[in-house]
Amino acid sequence: MRETSSRLLSLLSLLQTRPAWTGAELASRLNVSTRTIRNDVDRLRELGYPVDAVRGPAGHYQLGVGAKLPPLLLDDEEAVAVAVGLRTGAGVSGMEESSGRALAKLEQVLPHRLRRQVNAIHTTLSKGPDNTGSNVQDPEVDPAVVTTIAAAIRDEHYLRFEYAVPGTDPGFPILVEPYRLVSWQRYWYLVARDESGQWRTYRVDWMDLRMATGRRYRPRPMPDEDYTDFVLRDVATTGWKVHARITVFASAEQVLARIHAAVGVVESIDENTCVLVTGAESLEVVAVYIGMLGIDFHVTAPAALVDHLRTIGERYLRAVEPVPRPS
């Protein structure tokens, strides 16, 4: 009976991983006969889980939509990802109570090692302001890398990695004291102190972790500054493929009232002038940001941005010129 129950759970787990399975594929994965698969499918149906079957040359099994939710069988990475997502969702207006209930159910059955991973990420993660206007493709980040970094922060262990910015020289080895993970604009950043004692921001998807050091450091948290604010300011000046300092002919207060917090950092010059330090993954996105200010501005660098603004400016002018009538 125990073997049959275990096999039924394994079968249910397989049916949840992709839309359709042939009987032969399921039999091979579970190391049983196709007849046993048919019997196990019947048992799942008796338990109330709808398993649809298609006969013929293209025959297959697939999990249908039923009256109740089947048990979700998650692997380690999936369980950690769902738990972290629920903790983030618990701050969404209207979802606090339901997210909290779901998280409590999941954490109750998480093995101790996975619960430690979830807690490590939760306690070491800050979230920057969202900006849903960007259409840049999200970077791929290995969940195992995030988990390893979070564990190093939790355990106060030095972190060793190679860091390579795309389009530049090959990566170089770095040893840091890791302090905080910050999620901002769909990117992950590590705030850390390097060997010279300087505070730095590192894009997680540009990091290649090396063997764990196992060495503890004496924590010296960042004095009088929020880790998220540090990331926003540091990324605005160094963390993008395109950077710009835009002179805006308005007060810093006026500009701050018009921009999203994710756009950049504003430096006051006088009551009628300020500098917007901004950046993005492309010239087009920077141009959109500053165009949405609705305030006069002046750009002198980088040269590629000046050329791009000149091009789109001429295009807009042509768009409002009278269309010549054919003779």
mmCIF file of C-alpha atoms in Angstrom:
data_model
loop_
_atom_site.group_PDB
_atom_site.id
_atom_site.type_symbol
_atom_site.label_atom_id
_atom_site.label_comp_id
_atom_site.label_asym_id
_atom_site.label_seq_id
_atom_site.Cartn_x
_atom_site.Cartn_y
_atom_site.Cartn_z
ATOM 1 C CA MET A 1 0.000 0.000 0.000
ATOM 2 C CA ARG A 2 2.842 2.409 0.870
ATOM 3 C CA GLU A 3 4.502 1.704 -2.498
ATOM 4 C CA THR A 4 1.248 2.316 -4.364
ATOM 5 C CA SER A 5 0.564 5.571 -2.523
ATOM 6 C CA SER A 6 4.092 6.809 -3.229
ATOM 7 C CA ARG A 7 3.718 5.926 -6.902
ATOM 8 C CA LEU A 8 0.376 7.762 -7.115
ATOM 9 C CA LEU A 9 1.990 10.914 -5.724
ATOM 10 C CA SER A 10 4.854 10.566 -8.212
ATOM 11 C CA LEU A 11 2.373 10.116 -11.049
ATOM 12 C CA LEU A 12 0.410 13.169 -9.960
ATOM 13 C CA SER A 13 3.634 15.163 -9.759
ATOM 14 C CA LEU A 14 4.616 14.177 -13.316
ATOM 15 C CA LEU A 15 1.190 15.108 -14.677
ATOM 16 C CA GLN A 16 1.625 18.588 -13.172
ATOM 17 C CA THR A 17 4.958 19.244 -14.873
ATOM 18 C CA ARG A 18 3.765 19.351 -18.491
ATOM 19 C CA PRO A 19 0.475 19.310 -20.436
ATOM 20 C CA ALA A 20 0.560 15.742 -21.824
ATOM 21 C CA TRP A 21 2.291 12.403 -21.238
ATOM 22 C CA THR A 22 1.983 9.167 -23.174
ATOM 23 C CA GLY A 23 1.388 5.993 -21.197
ATOM 24 C CA ALA A 24 4.762 4.644 -22.280
ATOM 25 C CA GLU A 25 6.552 7.794 -21.060
ATOM 26 C CA LEU A 26 4.885 7.606 -17.654
ATOM 27 C CA ALA A 27 5.604 3.893 -17.379
ATOM 28 C CA SER A 28 9.274 4.492 -18.201
ATOM 29 C CA ARG A 29 9.629 7.321 -15.679
ATOM 30 C CA LEU A 30 7.993 5.298 -12.883
ATOM 31 C CA ASN A 31 9.575 1.972 -13.919
ATOM 32 C CA VAL A 32 6.248 0.148 -14.175
ATOM 33 C CA SER A 33 4.093 -1.280 -16.951
ATOM 34 C CA THR A 34 1.568 0.706 -18.992
ATOM 35 C CA ARG A 35 -1.147 -1.454 -17.438
ATOM 36 C CA THR A 36 -0.073 -0.240 -13.995
ATOM 37 C CA ILE A 37 -0.259 3.332 -15.264
ATOM 38 C CA ARG A 38 -3.836 2.771 -16.426
ATOM 39 C CA ASN A 39 -4.758 1.343 -13.016
ATOM 40 C CA ASP A 40 -3.068 4.244 -11.195
ATOM 41 C CA VAL A 41 -4.904 6.774 -13.386
ATOM 42 C CA ASP A 42 -8.181 5.094 -12.409
ATOM 43 C CA ARG A 43 -7.204 5.387 -8.724
ATOM 44 C CA LEU A 44 -6.488 9.107 -9.124
ATOM 45 C CA ARG A 45 -9.896 9.570 -10.725
ATOM 46 C CA GLU A 46 -11.534 7.735 -7.817
ATOM 47 C CA LEU A 47 -9.807 10.190 -5.462
ATOM 48 C CA GLY A 48 -11.358 13.080 -7.370
ATOM 49 C CA TYR A 49 -8.454 14.204 -9.551
ATOM 50 C CA PRO A 50 -9.557 14.473 -13.183
ATOM 51 C CA VAL A 51 -7.100 12.799 -15.526
ATOM 52 C CA ASP A 52 -8.142 13.091 -19.165
ATOM 53 C CA ALA A 53 -7.119 10.379 -21.632
ATOM 54 C CA VAL A 54 -6.871 10.719 -25.415
ATOM 55 C CA ARG A 55 -6.851 7.481 -27.398
ATOM 56 C CA GLY A 56 -5.254 6.717 -30.747
ATOM 57 C CA PRO A 57 -1.789 7.235 -32.269
ATOM 58 C CA ALA A 58 -1.473 10.588 -30.501
ATOM 59 C CA GLY A 59 -2.893 9.196 -27.273
ATOM 60 C CA HIS A 60 -1.814 10.724 -23.999
ATOM 61 C CA TYR A 61 -2.831 11.539 -20.431
ATOM 62 C CA GLN A 62 -3.225 15.024 -19.059
ATOM 63 C CA LEU A 63 -4.416 16.508 -15.786
ATOM 64 C CA GLY A 64 -7.798 18.118 -16.276
ATOM 65 C CA VAL A 65 -9.654 20.847 -14.418
ATOM 66 C CA GLY A 66 -11.558 19.473 -11.457
ATOM 67 C CA ALA A 67 -13.659 20.627 -8.552
ATOM 68 C CA LYS A 68 -10.777 20.758 -6.095
ATOM 69 C CA LEU A 69 -7.133 21.699 -6.162
ATOM 70 C CA PRO A 70 -4.788 18.700 -6.286
ATOM 71 C CA PRO A 71 -1.760 18.643 -3.977
ATOM 72 C CA LEU A 72 1.090 20.590 -5.559
ATOM 73 C CA LEU A 73 4.274 18.549 -5.459
ATOM 74 C CA LEU A 74 7.223 20.933 -5.676
ATOM 75 C CA ASP A 75 10.924 20.315 -5.966
ATOM 76 C CA ASP A 76 13.359 22.232 -3.744
ATOM 77 C CA GLU A 77 13.870 25.208 -6.070
ATOM 78 C CA GLU A 78 10.140 25.492 -6.798
ATOM 79 C CA ALA A 79 9.254 25.432 -3.083
ATOM 80 C CA VAL A 80 11.780 28.180 -2.282
ATOM 81 C CA ALA A 81 10.622 30.312 -5.234
ATOM 82 C CA VAL A 82 6.944 30.026 -4.250
ATOM 83 C CA ALA A 83 7.647 30.823 -0.598
ATOM 84 C CA VAL A 84 9.713 33.907 -1.473
ATOM 85 C CA GLY A 85 7.055 35.028 -3.969
ATOM 86 C CA LEU A 86 4.313 34.669 -1.352
ATOM 87 C CA ARG A 87 6.289 36.721 1.140
ATOM 88 C CA THR A 88 6.642 39.449 -1.470
ATOM 89 C CA GLY A 89 2.966 39.187 -2.401
ATOM 90 C CA ALA A 90 1.976 39.561 1.236
ATOM 91 C CA GLY A 91 2.668 43.285 0.826
ATOM 92 C CA VAL A 92 0.290 43.694 -2.114
ATOM 93 C CA SER A 93 -2.901 45.532 -1.216
ATOM 94 C CA GLY A 94 -5.846 43.163 -0.947
ATOM 95 C CA MET A 95 -3.686 40.012 -0.922
ATOM 96 C CA GLU A 96 -2.118 40.224 2.522
ATOM 97 C CA GLU A 97 -4.409 37.749 4.279
ATOM 98 C CA SER A 98 -4.615 35.135 1.509
ATOM 99 C CA SER A 99 -0.857 35.304 0.857
ATOM 100 C CA GLY A 100 -0.186 34.909 4.559
ATOM 101 C CA ARG A 101 -2.430 31.842 4.822
ATOM 102 C CA ALA A 102 -0.836 30.182 1.799
ATOM 103 C CA LEU A 103 2.653 30.958 3.097
ATOM 104 C CA ALA A 104 1.836 29.515 6.536
ATOM 105 C CA LYS A 105 0.638 26.259 4.951
ATOM 106 C CA LEU A 106 3.749 25.977 2.804
ATOM 107 C CA GLU A 107 6.255 26.840 5.522
ATOM 108 C CA GLN A 108 4.617 24.329 7.858
ATOM 109 C CA VAL A 109 5.679 21.467 5.593
ATOM 110 C CA LEU A 110 8.992 22.853 4.340
ATOM 111 C CA PRO A 111 12.009 20.778 5.415
ATOM 112 C CA HIS A 112 14.312 22.596 7.803
ATOM 113 C CA ARG A 113 17.018 23.103 5.147
ATOM 114 C CA LEU A 114 14.534 24.750 2.751
ATOM 115 C CA ARG A 115 13.017 26.859 5.520
ATOM 116 C CA ARG A 116 16.514 28.186 6.264
ATOM 117 C CA GLN A 117 16.948 29.122 2.578
ATOM 118 C CA VAL A 118 13.616 30.942 2.492
ATOM 119 C CA ASN A 119 14.370 32.789 5.730
ATOM 120 C CA ALA A 120 17.838 33.730 4.480
ATOM 121 C CA ILE A 121 16.457 35.306 1.303
ATOM 122 C CA HIS A 122 13.632 37.027 3.169
ATOM 123 C CA THR A 123 15.850 38.550 5.854
ATOM 124 C CA THR A 124 18.548 39.715 3.418
ATOM 125 C CA LEU A 125 16.300 41.106 0.670
ATOM 126 C CA SER A 126 15.140 44.682 0.129
ATOM 127 C CA LYS A 127 12.877 45.751 -2.710
ATOM 128 C CA GLY A 128 13.322 48.950 -4.686
ATOM 129 C CA PRO A 129 10.533 50.917 -6.371
ATOM 130 C CA ASP A 130 8.887 49.168 -9.303
ATOM 131 C CA ASN A 131 8.901 50.571 -12.795
ATOM 132 C CA THR A 132 6.658 48.643 -15.159
ATOM 133 C CA GLY A 133 7.322 50.904 -18.132
ATOM 134 C CA SER A 134 10.509 49.182 -19.293
ATOM 135 C CA ASN A 135 10.258 46.615 -22.051
ATOM 136 C CA VAL A 136 13.844 45.413 -21.703
ATOM 137 C CA GLN A 137 14.108 41.632 -21.520
ATOM 138 C CA ASP A 138 14.525 40.412 -17.965
ATOM 139 C CA PRO A 139 17.942 38.962 -17.120
ATOM 140 C CA GLU A 140 18.162 35.305 -16.201
ATOM 141 C CA VAL A 141 19.311 34.734 -12.626
ATOM 142 C CA ASP A 142 20.002 31.265 -11.259
ATOM 143 C CA PRO A 143 17.891 30.768 -8.096
ATOM 144 C CA ALA A 144 20.767 28.774 -6.605
ATOM 145 C CA VAL A 145 23.013 31.847 -6.921
ATOM 146 C CA VAL A 146 20.507 34.041 -5.056
ATOM 147 C CA THR A 147 20.123 31.374 -2.373
ATOM 148 C CA THR A 148 23.904 31.037 -1.955
ATOM 149 C CA ILE A 149 24.377 34.802 -1.658
ATOM 150 C CA ALA A 150 21.559 35.058 0.888
ATOM 151 C CA ALA A 151 23.121 32.271 2.949
ATOM 152 C CA ALA A 152 26.503 34.033 2.890
ATOM 153 C CA ILE A 153 24.866 37.233 4.162
ATOM 154 C CA ARG A 154 22.994 35.325 6.861
ATOM 155 C CA ASP A 155 26.099 33.437 8.023
ATOM 156 C CA GLU A 156 28.380 36.508 7.648
ATOM 157 C CA HIS A 157 30.725 34.646 5.316
ATOM 158 C CA TYR A 158 33.016 36.229 2.756
ATOM 159 C CA LEU A 159 31.780 35.783 -0.804
ATOM 160 C CA ARG A 160 34.110 35.101 -3.738
ATOM 161 C CA PHE A 161 33.030 35.505 -7.373
ATOM 162 C CA GLU A 162 34.121 36.619 -10.817
ATOM 163 C CA TYR A 163 32.423 39.746 -12.130
ATOM 164 C CA ALA A 164 32.023 40.427 -15.837
ATOM 165 C CA VAL A 165 30.026 43.281 -17.341
ATOM 166 C CA PRO A 166 28.678 42.226 -20.773
ATOM 167 C CA GLY A 167 30.591 43.784 -23.637
ATOM 168 C CA THR A 168 33.688 44.519 -21.547
ATOM 169 C CA ASP A 169 36.833 42.644 -20.586
ATOM 170 C CA PRO A 170 36.612 39.110 -19.127
ATOM 171 C CA GLY A 171 35.594 38.781 -15.508
ATOM 172 C CA PHE A 172 37.977 39.373 -12.652
ATOM 173 C CA PRO A 173 37.992 37.731 -9.183
ATOM 174 C CA ILE A 174 36.436 39.628 -6.295
ATOM 175 C CA LEU A 175 36.253 38.935 -2.553
ATOM 176 C CA VAL A 176 33.632 40.890 -0.592
ATOM 177 C CA GLU A 177 31.708 41.114 2.650
ATOM 178 C CA PRO A 178 28.074 40.656 1.491
ATOM 179 C CA TYR A 179 25.423 42.675 3.348
ATOM 180 C CA ARG A 180 22.194 42.989 1.392
ATOM 181 C CA LEU A 181 20.307 41.785 -1.675
ATOM 182 C CA VAL A 182 18.166 44.425 -3.375
ATOM 183 C CA SER A 183 15.571 43.660 -6.028
ATOM 184 C CA TRP A 184 14.902 46.631 -8.304
ATOM 185 C CA GLN A 185 13.337 46.880 -11.768
ATOM 186 C CA ARG A 186 13.473 43.071 -12.185
ATOM 187 C CA TYR A 187 17.210 43.034 -11.446
ATOM 188 C CA TRP A 188 18.992 41.627 -8.407
ATOM 189 C CA TYR A 189 21.841 43.580 -6.813
ATOM 190 C CA LEU A 190 24.277 42.739 -4.045
ATOM 191 C CA VAL A 191 25.457 45.488 -1.712
ATOM 192 C CA ALA A 192 28.867 44.562 -0.345
ATOM 193 C CA ARG A 193 32.120 45.952 1.040
ATOM 194 C CA ASP A 194 35.182 45.137 -1.064
ATOM 195 C CA GLU A 195 38.710 44.392 0.152
ATOM 196 C CA SER A 196 39.619 48.095 0.125
ATOM 197 C CA GLY A 197 36.698 48.882 2.435
ATOM 198 C CA GLN A 198 34.616 50.598 -0.257
ATOM 199 C CA TRP A 199 30.887 49.973 -0.578
ATOM 200 C CA ARG A 200 29.922 48.563 -3.983
ATOM 201 C CA THR A 201 26.874 47.400 -5.924
ATOM 202 C CA TYR A 202 27.076 44.228 -8.037
ATOM 203 C CA ARG A 203 24.509 42.933 -10.539
ATOM 204 C CA VAL A 204 23.778 39.330 -9.555
ATOM 205 C CA ASP A 205 23.306 38.162 -13.163
ATOM 206 C CA TRP A 206 26.866 39.381 -13.909
ATOM 207 C CA MET A 207 28.343 37.330 -11.052
ATOM 208 C CA ASP A 208 29.911 33.872 -11.368
ATOM 209 C CA LEU A 209 30.228 32.421 -7.879
ATOM 210 C CA ARG A 210 33.419 30.624 -6.908
ATOM 211 C CA MET A 211 33.910 28.022 -4.177
ATOM 212 C CA ALA A 212 32.519 29.042 -0.798
ATOM 213 C CA THR A 213 35.126 30.549 1.519
ATOM 214 C CA GLY A 214 33.605 29.402 4.819
ATOM 215 C CA ARG A 215 35.399 32.384 6.418
ATOM 216 C CA ARG A 216 33.437 34.738 8.631
ATOM 217 C CA TYR A 217 33.870 38.484 8.569
ATOM 218 C CA ARG A 218 33.180 41.003 11.306
ATOM 219 C CA PRO A 219 30.053 42.822 10.126
ATOM 220 C CA ARG A 220 30.286 46.606 9.801
ATOM 221 C CA PRO A 221 26.900 47.710 8.416
ATOM 222 C CA MET A 222 26.619 50.751 6.190
ATOM 223 C CA PRO A 223 26.431 53.821 8.466
ATOM 224 C CA ASP A 224 23.431 56.155 8.248
ATOM 225 C CA GLU A 225 22.255 54.976 4.839
ATOM 226 C CA ASP A 226 19.577 52.716 3.468
ATOM 227 C CA TYR A 227 20.852 49.865 1.297
ATOM 228 C CA THR A 228 18.076 50.361 -1.259
ATOM 229 C CA ASP A 229 18.807 54.102 -1.604
ATOM 230 C CA PHE A 230 22.492 53.271 -2.074
ATOM 231 C CA VAL A 231 21.643 50.872 -4.923
ATOM 232 C CA LEU A 232 19.347 53.395 -6.634
ATOM 233 C CA ARG A 233 22.013 56.096 -6.558
ATOM 234 C CA ASP A 234 24.929 53.806 -7.449
ATOM 235 C CA VAL A 235 23.113 52.135 -10.351
ATOM 236 C CA ALA A 236 22.014 55.520 -11.707
ATOM 237 C CA THR A 237 25.679 56.518 -12.041
ATOM 238 C CA THR A 238 27.467 53.231 -12.787
ATOM 239 C CA GLY A 239 25.086 50.303 -13.190
ATOM 240 C CA TRP A 240 23.564 50.800 -16.648
ATOM 241 C CA LYS A 241 24.797 50.287 -20.194
ATOM 242 C CA VAL A 242 23.911 53.948 -20.929
ATOM 243 C CA HIS A 243 24.469 56.777 -18.400
ATOM 244 C CA ALA A 244 23.700 60.472 -18.650
ATOM 245 C CA ARG A 245 23.753 63.667 -16.602
ATOM 246 C CA ILE A 246 20.877 65.836 -17.808
ATOM 247 C CA THR A 247 20.693 69.545 -16.927
ATOM 248 C CA VAL A 248 17.031 70.318 -16.249
ATOM 249 C CA PHE A 249 15.771 73.899 -16.095
ATOM 250 C CA ALA A 250 13.601 73.508 -13.007
ATOM 251 C CA SER A 251 14.087 73.014 -9.294
ATOM 252 C CA ALA A 252 14.975 69.617 -7.899
ATOM 253 C CA GLU A 253 11.600 69.539 -6.127
ATOM 254 C CA GLN A 254 9.746 70.019 -9.426
ATOM 255 C CA VAL A 255 11.685 67.231 -11.126
ATOM 256 C CA LEU A 256 11.289 64.835 -8.204
ATOM 257 C CA ALA A 257 7.536 65.435 -8.314
ATOM 258 C CA ARG A 258 7.437 64.395 -11.992
ATOM 259 C CA ILE A 259 9.687 61.338 -12.177
ATOM 260 C CA HIS A 260 9.353 57.803 -10.938
ATOM 261 C CA ALA A 261 11.823 56.934 -8.193
ATOM 262 C CA ALA A 262 13.357 54.335 -10.508
ATOM 263 C CA VAL A 263 14.346 56.911 -13.145
ATOM 264 C CA GLY A 264 17.394 58.320 -11.389
ATOM 265 C CA VAL A 265 18.893 60.700 -8.824
ATOM 266 C CA VAL A 266 18.301 64.465 -8.802
ATOM 267 C CA GLU A 267 21.048 66.875 -7.719
ATOM 268 C CA SER A 268 20.046 70.463 -6.955
ATOM 269 C CA ILE A 269 22.077 73.316 -8.543
ATOM 270 C CA ASP A 270 19.926 76.317 -7.641
ATOM 271 C CA GLU A 271 16.240 77.113 -7.304
ATOM 272 C CA ASN A 272 15.758 76.988 -11.075
ATOM 273 C CA THR A 273 18.249 74.309 -12.167
ATOM 274 C CA CYS A 274 19.131 70.751 -11.264
ATOM 275 C CA VAL A 275 20.915 67.725 -12.708
ATOM 276 C CA LEU A 276 19.179 64.412 -13.317
ATOM 277 C CA VAL A 277 21.594 61.480 -13.098
ATOM 278 C CA THR A 278 19.928 58.651 -14.960
ATOM 279 C CA GLY A 279 20.598 55.596 -17.042
ATOM 280 C CA ALA A 280 19.028 52.623 -18.772
ATOM 281 C CA GLU A 281 19.826 49.604 -20.908
ATOM 282 C CA SER A 282 19.414 51.609 -24.147
ATOM 283 C CA LEU A 283 19.473 55.146 -25.579
ATOM 284 C CA GLU A 284 15.794 54.813 -26.455
ATOM 285 C CA VAL A 285 14.754 54.278 -22.842
ATOM 286 C CA VAL A 286 16.821 57.244 -21.593
ATOM 287 C CA ALA A 287 15.223 59.442 -24.263
ATOM 288 C CA VAL A 288 11.758 58.345 -23.155
ATOM 289 C CA TYR A 289 12.530 59.085 -19.503
ATOM 290 C CA ILE A 290 13.727 62.644 -20.071
ATOM 291 C CA GLY A 291 11.083 63.333 -22.715
ATOM 292 C CA MET A 292 8.370 62.534 -20.185
ATOM 293 C CA LEU A 293 9.593 65.274 -17.834
ATOM 294 C CA GLY A 294 7.648 67.943 -19.694
ATOM 295 C CA ILE A 295 10.408 70.425 -18.755
ATOM 296 C CA ASP A 296 13.170 71.989 -20.845
ATOM 297 C CA PHE A 297 16.537 70.267 -20.484
ATOM 298 C CA HIS A 298 20.011 70.266 -22.015
ATOM 299 C CA VAL A 299 22.198 67.281 -22.907
ATOM 300 C CA THR A 300 25.896 67.397 -23.825
ATOM 301 C CA ALA A 301 26.957 63.781 -23.206
ATOM 302 C CA PRO A 302 27.220 61.009 -24.056
ATOM 303 C CA ALA A 303 27.609 61.830 -27.733
ATOM 304 C CA ALA A 304 25.468 58.845 -28.783
ATOM 305 C CA LEU A 305 22.553 60.187 -26.734
ATOM 306 C CA VAL A 306 22.960 63.669 -28.235
ATOM 307 C CA ASP A 307 22.837 62.168 -31.743
ATOM 308 C CA HIS A 308 19.817 60.043 -30.848
ATOM 309 C CA LEU A 309 17.895 63.044 -29.451
ATOM 310 C CA ARG A 310 18.736 65.031 -32.574
ATOM 311 C CA THR A 311 17.437 62.206 -34.773
ATOM 312 C CA ILE A 312 14.144 61.767 -32.950
ATOM 313 C CA GLY A 313 13.742 65.543 -32.641
ATOM 314 C CA GLU A 314 13.974 65.915 -36.415
ATOM 315 C CA ARG A 315 11.562 63.004 -36.818
ATOM 316 C CA TYR A 316 9.007 64.693 -34.558
ATOM 317 C CA LEU A 317 9.363 67.960 -36.458
ATOM 318 C CA ARG A 318 8.712 66.196 -39.737
ATOM 319 C CA ALA A 319 5.659 64.624 -38.181
ATOM 320 C CA VAL A 320 3.988 68.036 -37.688
ATOM 321 C CA GLU A 321 5.058 69.668 -40.949
ATOM 322 C CA PRO A 322 2.377 70.046 -43.617
ATOM 323 C CA VAL A 323 2.235 67.099 -45.964
ATOM 324 C CA PRO A 324 3.005 68.328 -49.512
ATOM 325 C CA ARG A 325 0.111 67.840 -51.901
ATOM 326 C CA PRO A 326 0.824 66.062 -55.189
ATOM 327 C CA SER A 327 0.952 68.460 -58.137
#
